[in-house]
Structures are given as structure tokens and as C-alpha cells.
Short mmCIF file of C-alpha atoms in Angstrom, two decimals:
data_model
loop_
_atom_site.label_atom_id
_atom_site.label_comp_id
_atom_site.label_asym_id
_atom_site.label_seq_id
_atom_site.Cartn_x
_atom_site.Cartn_y
_atom_site.Cartn_z
CA MET A 1 -0.01 -0.06 0.02
CA LEU A 2 1.45 3.40 -0.99
CA THR A 3 1.59 6.07 1.50
CA LEU A 4 1.47 9.65 0.24
CA ARG A 5 3.72 12.11 2.04
CA ARG A 6 2.65 15.66 2.30
CA ALA A 7 4.81 17.88 0.16
CA GLU A 8 7.01 20.32 2.05
CA PRO A 9 6.63 23.92 1.03
CA CYS A 10 9.58 25.07 -1.18
CA GLN A 11 12.13 26.96 0.98
CA SER A 12 13.16 29.86 -1.25
CA LYS A 13 16.49 31.54 -0.40
CA LYS A 14 15.78 34.97 1.15
CA LEU A 15 17.84 37.99 0.18
CA SER A 16 19.38 39.56 3.24
CA LEU A 17 19.05 43.31 3.85
CA THR A 18 22.80 43.47 3.97
CA SER A 19 23.14 41.80 0.57
CA LEU A 20 20.39 44.00 -0.82
CA LEU A 21 22.05 47.15 0.38
CA THR A 22 25.46 45.88 -0.75
CA GLY A 23 24.11 45.06 -4.18
CA LEU A 24 22.32 48.38 -4.49
CA VAL A 25 25.39 50.32 -3.33
CA THR A 26 27.62 48.33 -5.58
CA LEU A 27 25.34 48.96 -8.59
CA VAL A 28 25.10 52.63 -7.80
CA VAL A 29 28.79 52.91 -7.32
CA LEU A 30 29.60 51.11 -10.62
CA LEU A 31 27.05 53.22 -12.60
CA THR A 32 28.08 56.43 -10.90
CA SER A 33 31.81 55.65 -11.35
CA SER A 34 31.32 54.91 -14.99
CA ILE A 35 29.48 58.16 -15.57
CA LEU A 36 32.06 60.06 -13.54
CA LEU A 37 34.96 58.44 -15.34
CA ILE A 38 33.51 59.32 -18.78
CA GLY A 39 32.70 62.84 -17.65
CA SER A 40 36.01 63.21 -15.96
CA TYR A 41 37.82 61.89 -19.04
CA GLU A 42 36.15 64.39 -21.39
CA SER A 43 36.42 67.33 -18.93
CA LYS A 44 40.02 66.56 -18.23
CA LYS A 45 40.83 66.10 -21.90
CA GLN A 46 39.30 69.46 -22.78
CA SER A 47 40.99 71.13 -19.82
CA LEU A 48 44.44 69.68 -20.71
CA MET A 49 44.09 70.66 -24.30
CA GLU A 50 43.01 74.21 -23.46
CA THR A 51 45.71 74.61 -20.84
CA THR A 52 48.42 73.24 -23.22
CA LEU A 53 47.20 75.51 -26.03
CA HIS A 54 47.15 78.53 -23.69
CA LEU A 55 50.50 77.73 -22.26
CA ASN A 56 52.00 77.22 -25.71
CA TYR A 57 50.55 80.52 -26.87
CA TYR A 58 51.80 82.27 -23.75
CA ASN A 59 55.31 80.92 -24.31
CA ALA A 60 55.24 81.90 -27.99
CA ASP A 61 54.01 85.40 -27.18
CA ARG A 62 56.70 85.80 -24.48
CA MET A 63 59.42 84.66 -26.93
CA THR A 64 57.92 86.93 -29.58
CA LYS A 65 58.30 89.98 -27.34
CA THR A 66 61.86 88.96 -26.59
CA MET A 67 62.68 88.55 -30.27
CA ASP A 68 60.91 91.79 -31.15
CA SER A 69 62.99 93.63 -28.66
CA LEU A 70 66.10 91.81 -29.96
CA PHE A 71 65.54 92.79 -33.57
CA GLN A 72 64.77 96.42 -32.65
CA SER A 73 68.10 96.43 -30.89
CA MET A 74 69.80 94.80 -33.80
CA ARG A 75 68.33 97.30 -36.21
CA SER A 76 69.27 100.16 -33.86
CA SER A 77 72.79 98.84 -33.73
CA LEU A 78 73.08 98.78 -37.49
CA GLU A 79 71.45 102.21 -37.84
CA TYR A 80 73.73 103.81 -35.23
CA SER A 81 76.86 102.33 -36.84
CA ALA A 82 75.71 103.32 -40.35
CA ASP A 83 75.16 106.92 -39.08
CA THR A 84 78.75 106.85 -37.59
CA LEU A 85 80.21 105.66 -40.93
CA SER A 86 78.26 108.31 -42.84
CA ASP A 87 79.76 111.01 -40.64
CA ASP A 88 83.29 109.57 -40.69
CA GLU A 89 84.98 109.88 -44.11
CA THR A 90 88.61 110.01 -42.85
CA SER A 91 89.04 106.66 -41.06
CA THR A 92 91.43 104.11 -42.54
CA PRO A 93 90.19 100.64 -43.48
CA LYS A 94 91.90 99.27 -40.41
CA GLN A 95 90.07 101.76 -38.14
CA VAL A 96 86.79 100.77 -39.79
CA ASP A 97 87.53 97.13 -39.23
CA ASP A 98 88.35 97.76 -35.59
CA ASN A 99 85.07 99.56 -35.21
CA LEU A 100 83.19 96.77 -36.88
CA GLU A 101 84.90 94.18 -34.78
CA LEU A 102 84.05 96.16 -31.66
CA MET A 103 80.37 96.27 -32.72
CA ARG A 104 80.34 92.53 -33.37
CA ASN A 105 81.94 91.50 -30.11
CA SER A 106 80.11 93.97 -27.87
CA SER A 107 76.64 93.00 -28.99
CA ASN A 108 77.02 89.47 -30.37
CA TYR A 109 74.18 90.26 -32.62
CA PHE A 110 75.91 89.22 -35.80
CA ASN A 111 78.31 86.45 -36.82
CA SER A 112 79.78 88.71 -39.47
CA ILE A 113 79.54 92.45 -40.46
CA ALA A 114 80.51 94.06 -43.74
CA VAL A 115 80.60 97.53 -45.45
CA LEU A 116 79.65 97.60 -49.17
CA ASP A 117 79.83 100.70 -51.33
CA ALA A 118 77.08 101.64 -53.74
CA ASP A 119 78.58 99.53 -56.47
CA GLY A 120 78.55 96.39 -54.35
CA LEU A 121 82.28 96.39 -53.65
CA ILE A 122 83.07 94.89 -50.25
CA ARG A 123 85.12 97.58 -48.43
CA ASN A 124 85.35 96.08 -45.00
CA VAL A 125 84.40 92.77 -43.36
CA VAL A 126 84.74 91.20 -39.97
CA PRO A 127 85.84 88.66 -39.06
CA THR A 128 88.69 89.39 -41.56
CA SER A 129 89.21 85.63 -41.96
CA LEU A 130 86.28 85.59 -44.41
CA GLY A 131 88.69 87.26 -46.90
CA SER A 132 86.03 88.78 -49.08
CA VAL A 133 87.38 92.39 -49.01
CA GLY A 134 87.88 93.85 -52.51
CA ASN A 135 85.35 91.47 -54.13
CA HIS A 136 81.94 92.53 -55.41
CA ILE A 137 78.91 91.04 -53.80
CA THR A 138 77.11 88.59 -56.03
CA SER A 139 74.34 87.19 -53.83
CA LYS A 140 70.78 88.05 -54.84
CA VAL A 141 69.88 89.40 -51.33
CA GLY A 142 72.93 91.58 -51.25
CA LEU A 143 72.12 93.13 -54.71
CA GLU A 144 68.53 93.58 -53.60
CA ALA A 145 69.56 95.33 -50.44
CA LEU A 146 71.87 97.65 -52.36
CA ALA A 147 69.16 98.52 -54.90
CA LEU A 148 66.47 99.01 -52.28
CA LYS A 149 68.43 101.74 -50.35
CA LYS A 150 66.30 101.05 -47.26
CA PRO A 151 66.63 98.72 -44.20
CA TYR A 152 66.46 95.24 -45.30
CA ILE A 153 66.22 91.69 -43.91
CA SER A 154 66.41 88.58 -46.05
CA SER A 155 64.90 85.19 -46.05
CA PRO A 156 67.35 82.37 -45.19
CA TYR A 157 69.69 81.50 -48.09
CA MET A 158 72.80 79.44 -48.74
CA THR A 159 75.96 81.34 -49.46
CA GLN A 160 77.94 80.31 -52.53
CA THR A 161 81.38 80.54 -50.89
CA THR A 162 81.05 79.34 -47.37
CA LYS A 163 78.02 77.19 -47.87
CA ARG A 164 76.38 78.56 -44.77
CA LEU A 165 72.66 79.10 -44.27
CA ILE A 166 72.36 82.69 -43.17
CA VAL A 167 70.05 85.60 -42.69
CA PHE A 168 71.16 89.02 -44.02
CA MET A 169 70.28 92.39 -42.56
CA SER A 170 71.41 95.76 -43.85
CA GLN A 171 71.18 99.49 -43.20
CA PRO A 172 71.81 102.05 -46.00
CA ILE A 173 74.59 104.55 -45.55
CA PHE A 174 74.10 108.12 -46.80
CA SER A 175 76.63 110.95 -46.72
CA LYS A 176 75.91 114.33 -45.06
CA ASN A 177 74.67 115.71 -48.34
CA GLY A 178 72.38 112.74 -48.92
CA THR A 179 74.51 110.77 -51.34
CA TYR A 180 74.01 107.07 -51.29
CA ARG A 181 77.33 105.49 -50.18
CA GLY A 182 76.35 101.86 -49.80
CA ILE A 183 75.12 99.60 -46.98
CA LEU A 184 76.24 98.24 -43.64
CA SER A 185 75.27 94.61 -43.40
CA GLY A 186 75.17 92.03 -40.61
CA THR A 187 74.54 88.33 -40.96
CA PHE A 188 73.97 85.45 -38.54
CA TYR A 189 74.52 81.81 -39.27
CA LEU A 190 71.35 79.82 -38.72
CA GLN A 191 72.98 76.40 -38.29
CA GLU A 192 75.75 77.61 -36.01
CA ASN A 193 75.85 79.55 -32.67
CA ASN A 194 74.14 82.77 -33.11
CA ILE A 195 72.21 85.48 -31.26
CA LEU A 196 68.99 83.30 -31.41
CA SER A 197 70.59 80.25 -29.93
CA MET A 198 72.20 82.50 -27.21
CA ILE A 199 68.87 83.86 -26.19
CA PHE A 200 66.52 81.00 -26.74
CA GLY A 201 68.90 78.12 -25.93
CA ASP A 202 69.61 74.91 -27.89
CA ASN A 203 65.79 74.29 -28.46
CA ASN A 204 65.97 70.62 -27.53
CA VAL A 205 62.70 68.64 -27.51
CA ASP A 206 61.67 68.39 -23.84
CA ASP A 207 60.47 65.20 -22.02
CA SER A 208 56.84 65.76 -23.18
CA GLY A 209 57.83 66.12 -26.81
CA SER A 210 57.14 69.87 -26.90
CA TYR A 211 59.40 72.20 -28.91
CA TYR A 212 59.32 75.45 -30.78
CA TYR A 213 60.41 76.61 -34.19
CA ILE A 214 60.82 80.02 -35.98
CA VAL A 215 59.73 80.89 -39.39
CA ASP A 216 60.43 83.98 -41.55
CA SER A 217 57.85 86.13 -43.32
CA SER A 218 58.02 83.88 -46.40
CA GLY A 219 57.39 80.62 -44.42
CA HIS A 220 60.94 79.26 -44.31
CA LEU A 221 62.22 77.63 -41.18
CA LEU A 222 64.82 79.71 -39.33
CA TYR A 223 65.10 77.68 -36.16
CA HIS A 224 64.10 74.09 -35.50
CA PRO A 225 65.28 71.24 -33.22
CA ASP A 226 66.28 69.30 -36.30
CA LYS A 227 68.91 71.61 -37.85
CA GLN A 228 68.56 69.69 -41.10
CA LEU A 229 65.18 71.27 -41.56
CA ILE A 230 66.45 74.84 -41.17
CA GLY A 231 65.81 76.72 -44.45
CA GLU A 232 62.93 74.44 -45.49
CA ASP A 233 59.74 76.02 -46.94
CA VAL A 234 56.78 75.19 -44.64
CA SER A 235 54.35 77.76 -45.87
CA ASN A 236 51.81 75.06 -46.51
CA ASN A 237 51.38 74.61 -42.74
CA LYS A 238 48.09 76.31 -41.64
CA VAL A 239 49.73 77.89 -38.58
CA VAL A 240 52.67 79.21 -40.71
CA GLN A 241 50.11 80.73 -43.16
CA LYS A 242 48.46 82.59 -40.36
CA LEU A 243 51.84 83.89 -39.17
CA MET A 244 52.60 85.01 -42.65
CA ASN A 245 49.39 87.08 -42.42
CA GLY A 246 50.63 88.60 -39.14
CA GLU A 247 48.10 86.65 -36.97
CA SER A 248 48.71 85.19 -33.55
CA GLY A 249 46.72 82.51 -31.64
CA GLU A 250 46.42 78.84 -30.82
CA GLN A 251 45.01 75.78 -32.54
CA GLN A 252 45.26 72.00 -33.19
CA VAL A 253 47.31 71.12 -36.27
CA ARG A 254 49.13 68.33 -38.04
CA ASN A 255 52.84 68.74 -38.58
CA THR A 256 54.81 67.79 -41.66
CA ARG A 257 55.08 64.23 -40.25
CA ASP A 258 51.27 63.95 -39.99
CA VAL A 259 51.41 64.14 -36.12
CA GLU A 260 48.56 65.86 -34.27
CA MET A 261 50.01 68.87 -32.40
CA LEU A 262 48.70 71.57 -30.08
CA ALA A 263 50.28 74.86 -31.27
CA GLY A 264 50.49 78.35 -29.86
CA TYR A 265 51.84 80.90 -32.32
CA SER A 266 52.71 84.60 -32.33
CA SER A 267 54.13 86.94 -34.96
CA VAL A 268 57.13 89.29 -34.45
CA PRO A 269 56.23 92.86 -35.37
CA ALA A 270 59.92 93.94 -35.87
CA ASN A 271 60.71 91.52 -38.74
CA GLY A 272 57.49 89.71 -39.79
CA TRP A 273 58.81 86.33 -38.38
CA GLY A 274 56.77 83.98 -36.31
CA ILE A 275 57.30 81.64 -33.36
CA VAL A 276 55.45 78.44 -32.97
CA VAL A 277 55.42 76.31 -29.72
CA VAL A 278 53.93 72.87 -30.25
CA SER A 279 53.16 69.88 -28.04
CA PRO A 280 52.12 66.42 -29.31
CA ILE A 281 48.52 65.58 -28.57
CA SER A 282 49.71 62.15 -27.51
CA VAL A 283 51.01 63.65 -24.44
CA ILE A 284 47.46 64.55 -23.53
CA HIS A 285 46.33 60.98 -23.96
CA HIS A 286 49.13 59.65 -21.81
CA GLN A 287 48.14 62.18 -19.06
CA LEU A 288 44.52 61.14 -19.39
CA MET A 289 45.31 57.48 -19.00
CA GLY A 290 47.34 58.27 -15.93
CA HIS A 291 44.51 60.40 -14.63
CA LEU A 292 41.99 57.51 -15.17
CA ARG A 293 44.33 55.02 -13.43
CA THR A 294 44.72 57.39 -10.54
CA ILE A 295 40.95 57.80 -10.22
CA LEU A 296 40.42 53.95 -10.42
CA TRP A 297 43.10 53.41 -7.79
CA TYR A 298 41.70 55.96 -5.40
CA SER A 299 38.21 54.74 -5.93
CA LEU A 300 39.10 51.24 -4.75
CA PHE A 301 39.26 51.97 -1.07
CA PRO A 302 35.82 53.81 -0.98
CA PHE A 303 34.39 50.93 -2.84
CA ILE A 304 35.56 48.46 -0.25
CA ILE A 305 34.14 50.72 2.45
CA LEU A 306 30.79 50.77 0.59
CA LEU A 307 30.70 46.96 0.55
CA MET A 308 31.14 46.97 4.26
CA GLY A 309 27.98 48.85 4.65
CA VAL A 310 29.28 52.11 6.18
CA ILE A 311 29.85 54.22 3.12
CA LEU A 312 26.73 56.35 3.58
CA VAL A 313 27.63 57.24 7.16
CA ALA A 314 31.25 57.68 6.24
CA ARG A 315 30.43 60.15 3.47
CA LYS A 316 28.13 62.08 5.70
CA LEU A 317 30.80 62.26 8.36
CA ALA A 318 33.55 63.12 5.90
CA ARG A 319 31.71 65.77 3.97
CA PRO A 320 32.49 68.75 6.20
CA PHE A 321 36.14 67.60 6.66
CA VAL A 322 36.74 67.11 2.88
CA TYR A 323 35.32 70.59 2.41
CA LEU A 324 37.79 72.00 4.96
CA ALA A 325 40.71 70.05 3.46
CA ASN A 326 39.99 71.38 0.00
CA LEU A 327 39.75 74.93 1.41
CA VAL A 328 43.00 74.55 3.37
CA SER A 329 44.82 73.03 0.41
CA ARG A 330 44.06 76.08 -1.66
CA MET A 331 45.70 78.36 0.83
CA GLY A 332 49.11 79.60 -0.39
CA LYS A 333 48.34 78.58 -3.93
CA GLU A 334 45.67 81.14 -4.74
CA LYS A 335 43.82 84.17 -3.34
CA ILE A 336 40.68 82.65 -1.80
CA GLU A 337 37.61 84.29 -0.38
CA LEU A 338 36.63 82.57 2.87
CA PRO A 339 32.96 81.70 3.11
CA GLU A 340 30.78 82.10 6.18
CA ALA A 341 30.82 79.23 8.54
CA LYS A 342 27.63 77.14 7.91
CA PRO A 343 26.29 75.01 10.78
CA GLN A 344 27.01 71.32 10.40
CA TRP A 345 24.92 68.33 11.65
CA SER A 346 27.77 67.01 13.67
CA ARG A 347 28.82 69.03 16.76
CA GLU A 348 32.48 68.14 16.26
CA ALA A 349 32.37 69.02 12.56
CA ASP A 350 30.55 72.29 13.34
CA LEU A 351 33.17 73.32 16.02
CA LEU A 352 36.07 72.31 13.75
CA THR A 353 34.60 74.27 10.79
CA LYS A 354 34.26 77.48 12.82
CA ALA A 355 37.78 77.07 14.33
CA VAL A 356 39.46 76.34 10.97
CA LEU A 357 37.75 79.31 9.25
CA LEU A 358 38.71 81.60 12.05
CA ALA A 359 42.32 80.40 11.96
CA MET A 360 42.40 80.78 8.24
CA THR A 361 41.10 84.28 8.48
CA ASP A 362 43.90 85.24 10.90
CA ILE A 363 46.49 83.49 8.71
CA GLN A 364 45.31 85.33 5.60
CA LYS A 365 45.48 88.66 7.42
CA GLN A 366 48.97 87.92 8.73
CA THR A 367 50.06 86.81 5.28
CA ASP A 368 48.84 89.93 3.63
CA GLN A 369 50.59 92.00 6.36
CA LEU A 370 53.84 90.11 5.96
CA THR A 371 53.75 90.43 2.16
CA GLN A 372 53.28 94.19 2.59
CA GLU A 373 56.14 94.41 5.13
CA ALA A 374 58.38 92.26 3.00
CA THR A 375 58.13 94.57 -0.04
CA THR A 376 57.82 98.00 1.66
CA ASP A 377 60.22 100.11 3.66
CA ALA A 378 58.63 100.72 7.02
CA LEU A 379 59.96 104.16 7.52
CA THR A 380 59.26 105.93 4.25
CA GLY A 381 56.51 103.82 2.76
CA LEU A 382 58.40 103.31 -0.39
CA MET A 383 59.15 99.85 -1.81
CA ASN A 384 62.33 98.33 -0.48
CA ARG A 385 65.51 96.81 -1.87
CA ARG A 386 63.96 93.29 -2.35
CA SER A 387 61.21 94.84 -4.55
CA LEU A 388 63.86 96.79 -6.48
CA GLU A 389 65.90 93.66 -7.23
CA TYR A 390 62.85 91.78 -8.29
CA THR A 391 61.60 94.53 -10.68
CA MET A 392 65.05 95.05 -12.20
CA SER A 393 65.50 91.32 -12.84
CA GLN A 394 62.02 91.19 -14.58
CA TRP A 395 62.83 94.16 -16.74
CA ILE A 396 66.28 92.84 -17.76
CA ASP A 397 64.90 89.40 -18.41
CA SER A 398 62.31 90.81 -20.77
CA GLY A 399 64.84 93.14 -22.50
CA GLN A 400 62.89 96.23 -21.46
CA PRO A 401 65.11 99.43 -21.66
CA PHE A 402 65.09 101.64 -18.57
CA SER A 403 67.05 104.24 -16.72
CA LEU A 404 67.97 104.06 -13.01
CA ILE A 405 68.52 107.11 -10.82
CA VAL A 406 70.51 106.60 -7.51
CA LEU A 407 70.23 109.56 -5.10
CA ASP A 408 71.86 110.10 -1.72
CA VAL A 409 71.12 112.74 0.90
CA ASP A 410 74.12 115.11 1.16
CA LYS A 411 75.89 115.11 4.56
CA PHE A 412 73.24 112.97 6.23
CA LYS A 413 75.61 111.84 8.91
CA LEU A 414 75.94 115.45 9.96
CA VAL A 415 72.14 115.64 10.22
CA ASN A 416 72.03 112.65 12.53
CA ASP A 417 74.99 113.87 14.60
CA THR A 418 73.44 117.38 14.90
CA TYR A 419 69.74 116.63 15.32
CA GLY A 420 69.59 112.96 16.32
CA HIS A 421 68.34 109.87 14.58
CA LEU A 422 64.65 110.67 15.12
CA ILE A 423 64.96 113.92 13.26
CA GLY A 424 67.12 112.07 10.70
CA ASP A 425 64.22 109.66 10.15
CA GLU A 426 61.89 112.71 9.58
CA VAL A 427 64.37 114.07 7.01
CA LEU A 428 64.27 110.65 5.17
CA LYS A 429 60.46 110.76 5.15
CA HIS A 430 60.54 114.28 3.77
CA VAL A 431 63.02 113.23 0.97
CA ALA A 432 60.78 110.27 0.12
CA LYS A 433 57.72 112.60 -0.13
CA VAL A 434 59.56 115.04 -2.39
CA ILE A 435 60.77 112.21 -4.69
CA VAL A 436 57.33 110.76 -5.04
CA THR A 437 55.69 114.13 -5.85
CA SER A 438 58.43 115.05 -8.41
CA VAL A 439 58.59 111.98 -10.57
CA ARG A 440 56.06 110.70 -13.28
CA PRO A 441 53.12 108.52 -12.34
CA ASP A 442 54.74 105.42 -13.92
CA ASP A 443 58.10 105.89 -12.29
CA VAL A 444 58.82 103.58 -9.35
CA CYS A 445 60.65 104.82 -6.23
CA TYR A 446 62.54 102.68 -3.66
CA ARG A 447 64.55 103.11 -0.55
CA TYR A 448 67.66 101.20 -1.11
CA GLY A 449 69.11 101.57 2.29
CA GLY A 450 70.20 104.28 4.78
CA GLU A 451 69.88 107.75 3.04
CA GLU A 452 70.08 106.15 -0.45
CA PHE A 453 67.02 106.01 -2.77
CA ILE A 454 66.50 104.68 -6.21
CA ILE A 455 64.09 105.57 -9.06
CA LEU A 456 63.36 103.20 -11.90
CA LEU A 457 62.15 104.86 -15.14
CA ALA A 458 60.83 102.41 -17.79
CA HIS A 459 61.48 103.10 -21.48
CA THR A 460 63.52 106.28 -20.54
CA ARG A 461 66.74 107.38 -22.15
CA PRO A 462 69.57 108.85 -20.12
CA GLU A 463 68.81 112.39 -21.22
CA GLU A 464 65.19 112.10 -20.25
CA ALA A 465 66.23 110.57 -16.90
CA PHE A 466 68.51 113.48 -16.35
CA ILE A 467 65.64 115.99 -16.79
CA ILE A 468 63.55 114.11 -14.18
CA ALA A 469 66.51 113.80 -11.83
CA GLU A 470 67.13 117.52 -12.00
CA ARG A 471 63.43 118.16 -11.24
CA VAL A 472 63.71 116.02 -8.18
CA ARG A 473 67.00 117.71 -7.07
CA ARG A 474 65.52 121.20 -7.55
CA ALA A 475 62.36 120.25 -5.71
CA MET A 476 64.42 118.99 -2.81
CA GLU A 477 66.64 122.15 -2.86
CA GLN A 478 63.56 124.39 -2.76
CA SER A 479 61.60 122.40 -0.15
CA ARG A 480 61.24 123.17 3.48
CA GLY A 481 62.32 120.14 5.51
CA PRO A 482 61.99 119.26 9.19
CA ILE A 483 65.33 120.99 10.04
CA GLU A 484 66.51 124.57 9.53
CA THR A 485 69.46 123.50 7.44
CA GLN A 486 68.83 123.13 3.76
CA VAL A 487 68.63 119.51 2.66
CA THR A 488 70.19 118.64 -0.74
CA ILE A 489 70.78 115.45 -2.67
CA SER A 490 73.26 114.13 -5.17
CA LEU A 491 72.14 111.88 -8.05
CA GLY A 492 73.81 109.42 -10.43
CA ILE A 493 72.06 107.99 -13.59
CA ALA A 494 72.72 104.70 -15.54
CA HIS A 495 70.77 103.17 -18.43
CA TYR A 496 70.02 99.55 -19.42
CA PRO A 497 71.17 98.34 -21.88
CA PHE A 498 73.24 101.28 -22.95
CA HIS A 499 75.64 101.26 -19.97
CA THR A 500 75.58 97.60 -19.06
CA LEU A 501 73.49 94.42 -19.48
CA GLU A 502 73.71 93.25 -15.83
CA ARG A 503 71.74 94.39 -12.79
CA GLU A 504 74.76 94.62 -10.45
CA GLY A 505 76.71 96.39 -13.13
CA LEU A 506 73.98 98.92 -13.68
CA LEU A 507 73.84 99.72 -9.96
CA GLU A 508 77.64 100.08 -9.92
CA LYS A 509 77.50 102.45 -12.85
CA ALA A 510 74.86 104.62 -11.25
CA ASP A 511 76.82 104.63 -7.89
CA GLN A 512 80.00 105.67 -9.76
CA ALA A 513 78.06 108.68 -11.26
CA LEU A 514 76.67 109.42 -7.78
CA TYR A 515 80.15 109.49 -6.23
CA LEU A 516 81.36 111.70 -9.07
CA ALA A 517 78.44 114.17 -8.32
CA LYS A 518 79.49 114.15 -4.59
CA SER A 519 83.15 114.67 -5.42
CA ARG A 520 82.25 117.69 -7.54
CA GLY A 521 80.57 119.45 -4.70
CA ARG A 522 77.23 117.61 -4.11
CA ASN A 523 73.78 118.82 -5.00
CA GLN A 524 74.10 117.96 -8.59
CA THR A 525 73.27 115.08 -11.09
CA MET A 526 75.70 113.06 -13.14
CA VAL A 527 75.19 110.52 -15.89
CA ALA A 528 77.41 107.43 -15.87
CA ASP A 529 80.21 107.10 -18.46
CA VAL A 530 79.83 104.41 -21.15
#
């Protein structure tokens, strides 16, 4: 007889709340992470490309300004020497050679310099080892420069005799009565050490693959990491075409090797040349992959925390502290505006937020005060020696011409000995006030130390600086100071780059002129000797 057993109800496996929460959190994290990774990738890619383009354009623009200043100086050097030659008709060929050699060695602008008469005969040339004196010039650019009778700069070309790739600059020479006497020419060798390599360096490709190159107004390469390419016509390049039209900017292009590059470019007003700074776009891809790996690596730990079921609480707890950490990390890197302290749900987080914001407020005030004190003279309110050195270094690095006036209070020790140091300080304040009210709005005044003051005058020639110095001196002489005795000053003037190319040398030149003014009786202004 069969016995029927009652069927047991099917025991289905229940999903635990922990598993459910873990699964939901895992799914959310995976979906969110994927969206964030994609968004971060695109955002970072755009940011890196824009940053690289802006940086390349900035570097190209900075180099352009340097080159523009350089070629203006080169043109001025040729113009000055041509004027000298036009006024001097009695010098022997040896004396002219010596003057040309001095010009070449003192400025290092040109690898060779020559004087040609109106018929193309080479009268003088340095270095004399070139041995072309007495020959007629046969190069197309030389004949073109002679016929033009105006300032001239050539495209790069290969010389027939020395087989050098060169650029040719010239300045016409006219006699006092206006007769055309020929040209003064200067050349620099593109594939050898020249003024461009001295200023811009060897132009090696950096670790990221970035480099720069220079083209002339007709689209020929003047400067490139691969010296074999110098002289090549690259006018088909879109960026070079824009430079030939005098444009500046940034864009993504393909180079002659069909490589995607991020280019910043800028044209040089002085000669129509252009500078292009490029970076391979592959660098961006490498950085993006590194960025993604970093994100994935740092996401691993929070993901494990989420699987343990405490991620929600951890994030809620961490939120105010992450906010504070981000805020603190920005201090010292940028100027930040501190927000008002918002109440936090956690008592500890609320107290910490208020304490940190209060401390950061105090730190920011102290930092601003220290910055002000570090760059300002406490007694006179003028900028101090540190600010002076920083400004001079910036101007010299950028090639900006300027004059420097050093002035010293005459017989200041006698003032201190007679009236005391407190009155001496009042005299210094009075001198500072007279200086500030006597100079131009753009001139910058400094207290260099003791009773010595310095004035920087941007884009000011020595003769203009002398007029301003005399105005300051007379104002001081006519002013009524804190003592009965008349207070006078002596002044010395030096000019960059006319007197010297170095900061310390410029200060020394101005000091020498100042000491000369004092030795000649004080209360006068002297300009430094060349």
C-alpha cells in the first residue's frame, strides 16, 4: 500500500538586507563611477588641451616679445653704426675694421659684419678671416639690399662661398649731403651658434615632446630642433600661413610628419617672423590614461568601504572635513575668499569648521601684512630693496630698456649727529615725499638703504632721466624740511642696456656717477660714463 507524504513547502532563499544594500550600493557605485569616469575623461581632456594651447601661446608670445625687442636692438645697432660711418670719411680701413669688430663683439648680434659701397664692392668685413674684401657682392639678397636703399632683412639662403645658411640684414649709408654710399650689413648663421641660440637656448625637445620653431615672413624655417630642416619652406602649414598674415593665436594642427600637435603661435612685429610652440597631442592621451588610473586606484578604497555597509555614514561624516581640507589645500596657492561658517549636523564638525575658518582668516590677514612688510620700507612707505631687485630682474629678463637714478642725501651723517636719529628719520620721510611728488606717475621709487634712494624709469633714455633727476633735485633744494638747514641730494644715472646688461653692473655704474656728483661738490646730477 502506498503512503502519500505531504509535500514540504519550497524553501526559497531569502535575500538579506545586508546583501540587498550591498548590491544596491555596488550597482550605484559602478554606474556612478562609469558616468564620472567618462565625464572626468572628457572634462580633463578638454581642460588639458585648453591649458596646453594657452601655455604654448603664452610661451610663443613671451618669446615673440623677446625677439621683437632683440631685432629692434639689432636694427638700432646697424642704424647707429651706419650713421657713424656716414659722418666719418677720414678713417682708414683698419680703423673701420676695428670699429666693426668692436660692434660685433660687444653686442654678439651678428656672426659677421660688412661695409659695401654703392657699386657692391666689399670695403670692410669682420671677421677678416672671411677674406672677401675687394670682391663685389654677387648674392641676390645683397644686390637687392643695395638697390632698395632702405633697411632690409632677407629670407634664409645658402652662401655660394662658405655654404652657410644665413640671414642677411642691412642698413643704408648716406653721406651728409644725402649721397647714397652703400650699406652696412650684418649676418647670422642659422645652423651655427648665433644670437637666437644664445637667447632661446639649444631648443631641444623636452620630455613631453614639446618644442618650438621660428619661421620668416615667407614661411621658411629659421630655427628648429632638427637643424637639417632649417631653411625648408613650410608655408603650406596652416599655422605658418596665419603667421605670414601677421596673426597670432592657438589651434590644433598636423605637422609635416602627420602628427597631431597643439600649437601656440605669435608673430614678431619687428621683422615679420613668427614663433610656434607645439606639443604632441599624444602627451594629452598619456596624461589622461594616468588620470584614469589614478581615479580608479583611489576609488578602490571607498568601494571596499561601501561593501562593508558604512559608506553612507562615512560620506556624511567626511563631507565637512573634505570641504575644509579642500579649502585649506588652496591656501598659499591662490587668493581665496573665505565663506561664512555654515552649521554642520555633527557637533565636532561644526566646532572644527568654525575654528578652521577663524584660523584661516587670521592666517590670511597675517600673510597679507607680511607680504606688505616684505616689499615695503617701514619708515618711508616706499618699496624696499627686495622689490627693486625683483623689478630690475624682470625688466632685464624681458629686455625692457630703462634708466636708473640713484640719489643720496648730502651730509646725512651730519644731520644725524646734529639733530639726532629721530629727526634724521623725519628728513628721510621728507626726502621720500619730495621724490614721489616730483617723478612721473609710472616711475617707481625705492629706498635702497640708509639715506640712499633709487628711481626706476621704464622706457626712458639717459637724457630724459637727467631731466627728471634735476626736477627731483631742484624740488628737494627748494623744499622746506623738518630742519632749519637746507637738505640737498646728489644723483647718479645709468641706463640699461646702454651702460651695461647686468643688474649689479647697472647699480655700480649709477653709484659711480653718484660718487662723481658728490666729489664735484654735491647737490648735482651726473650720468654714468659708457
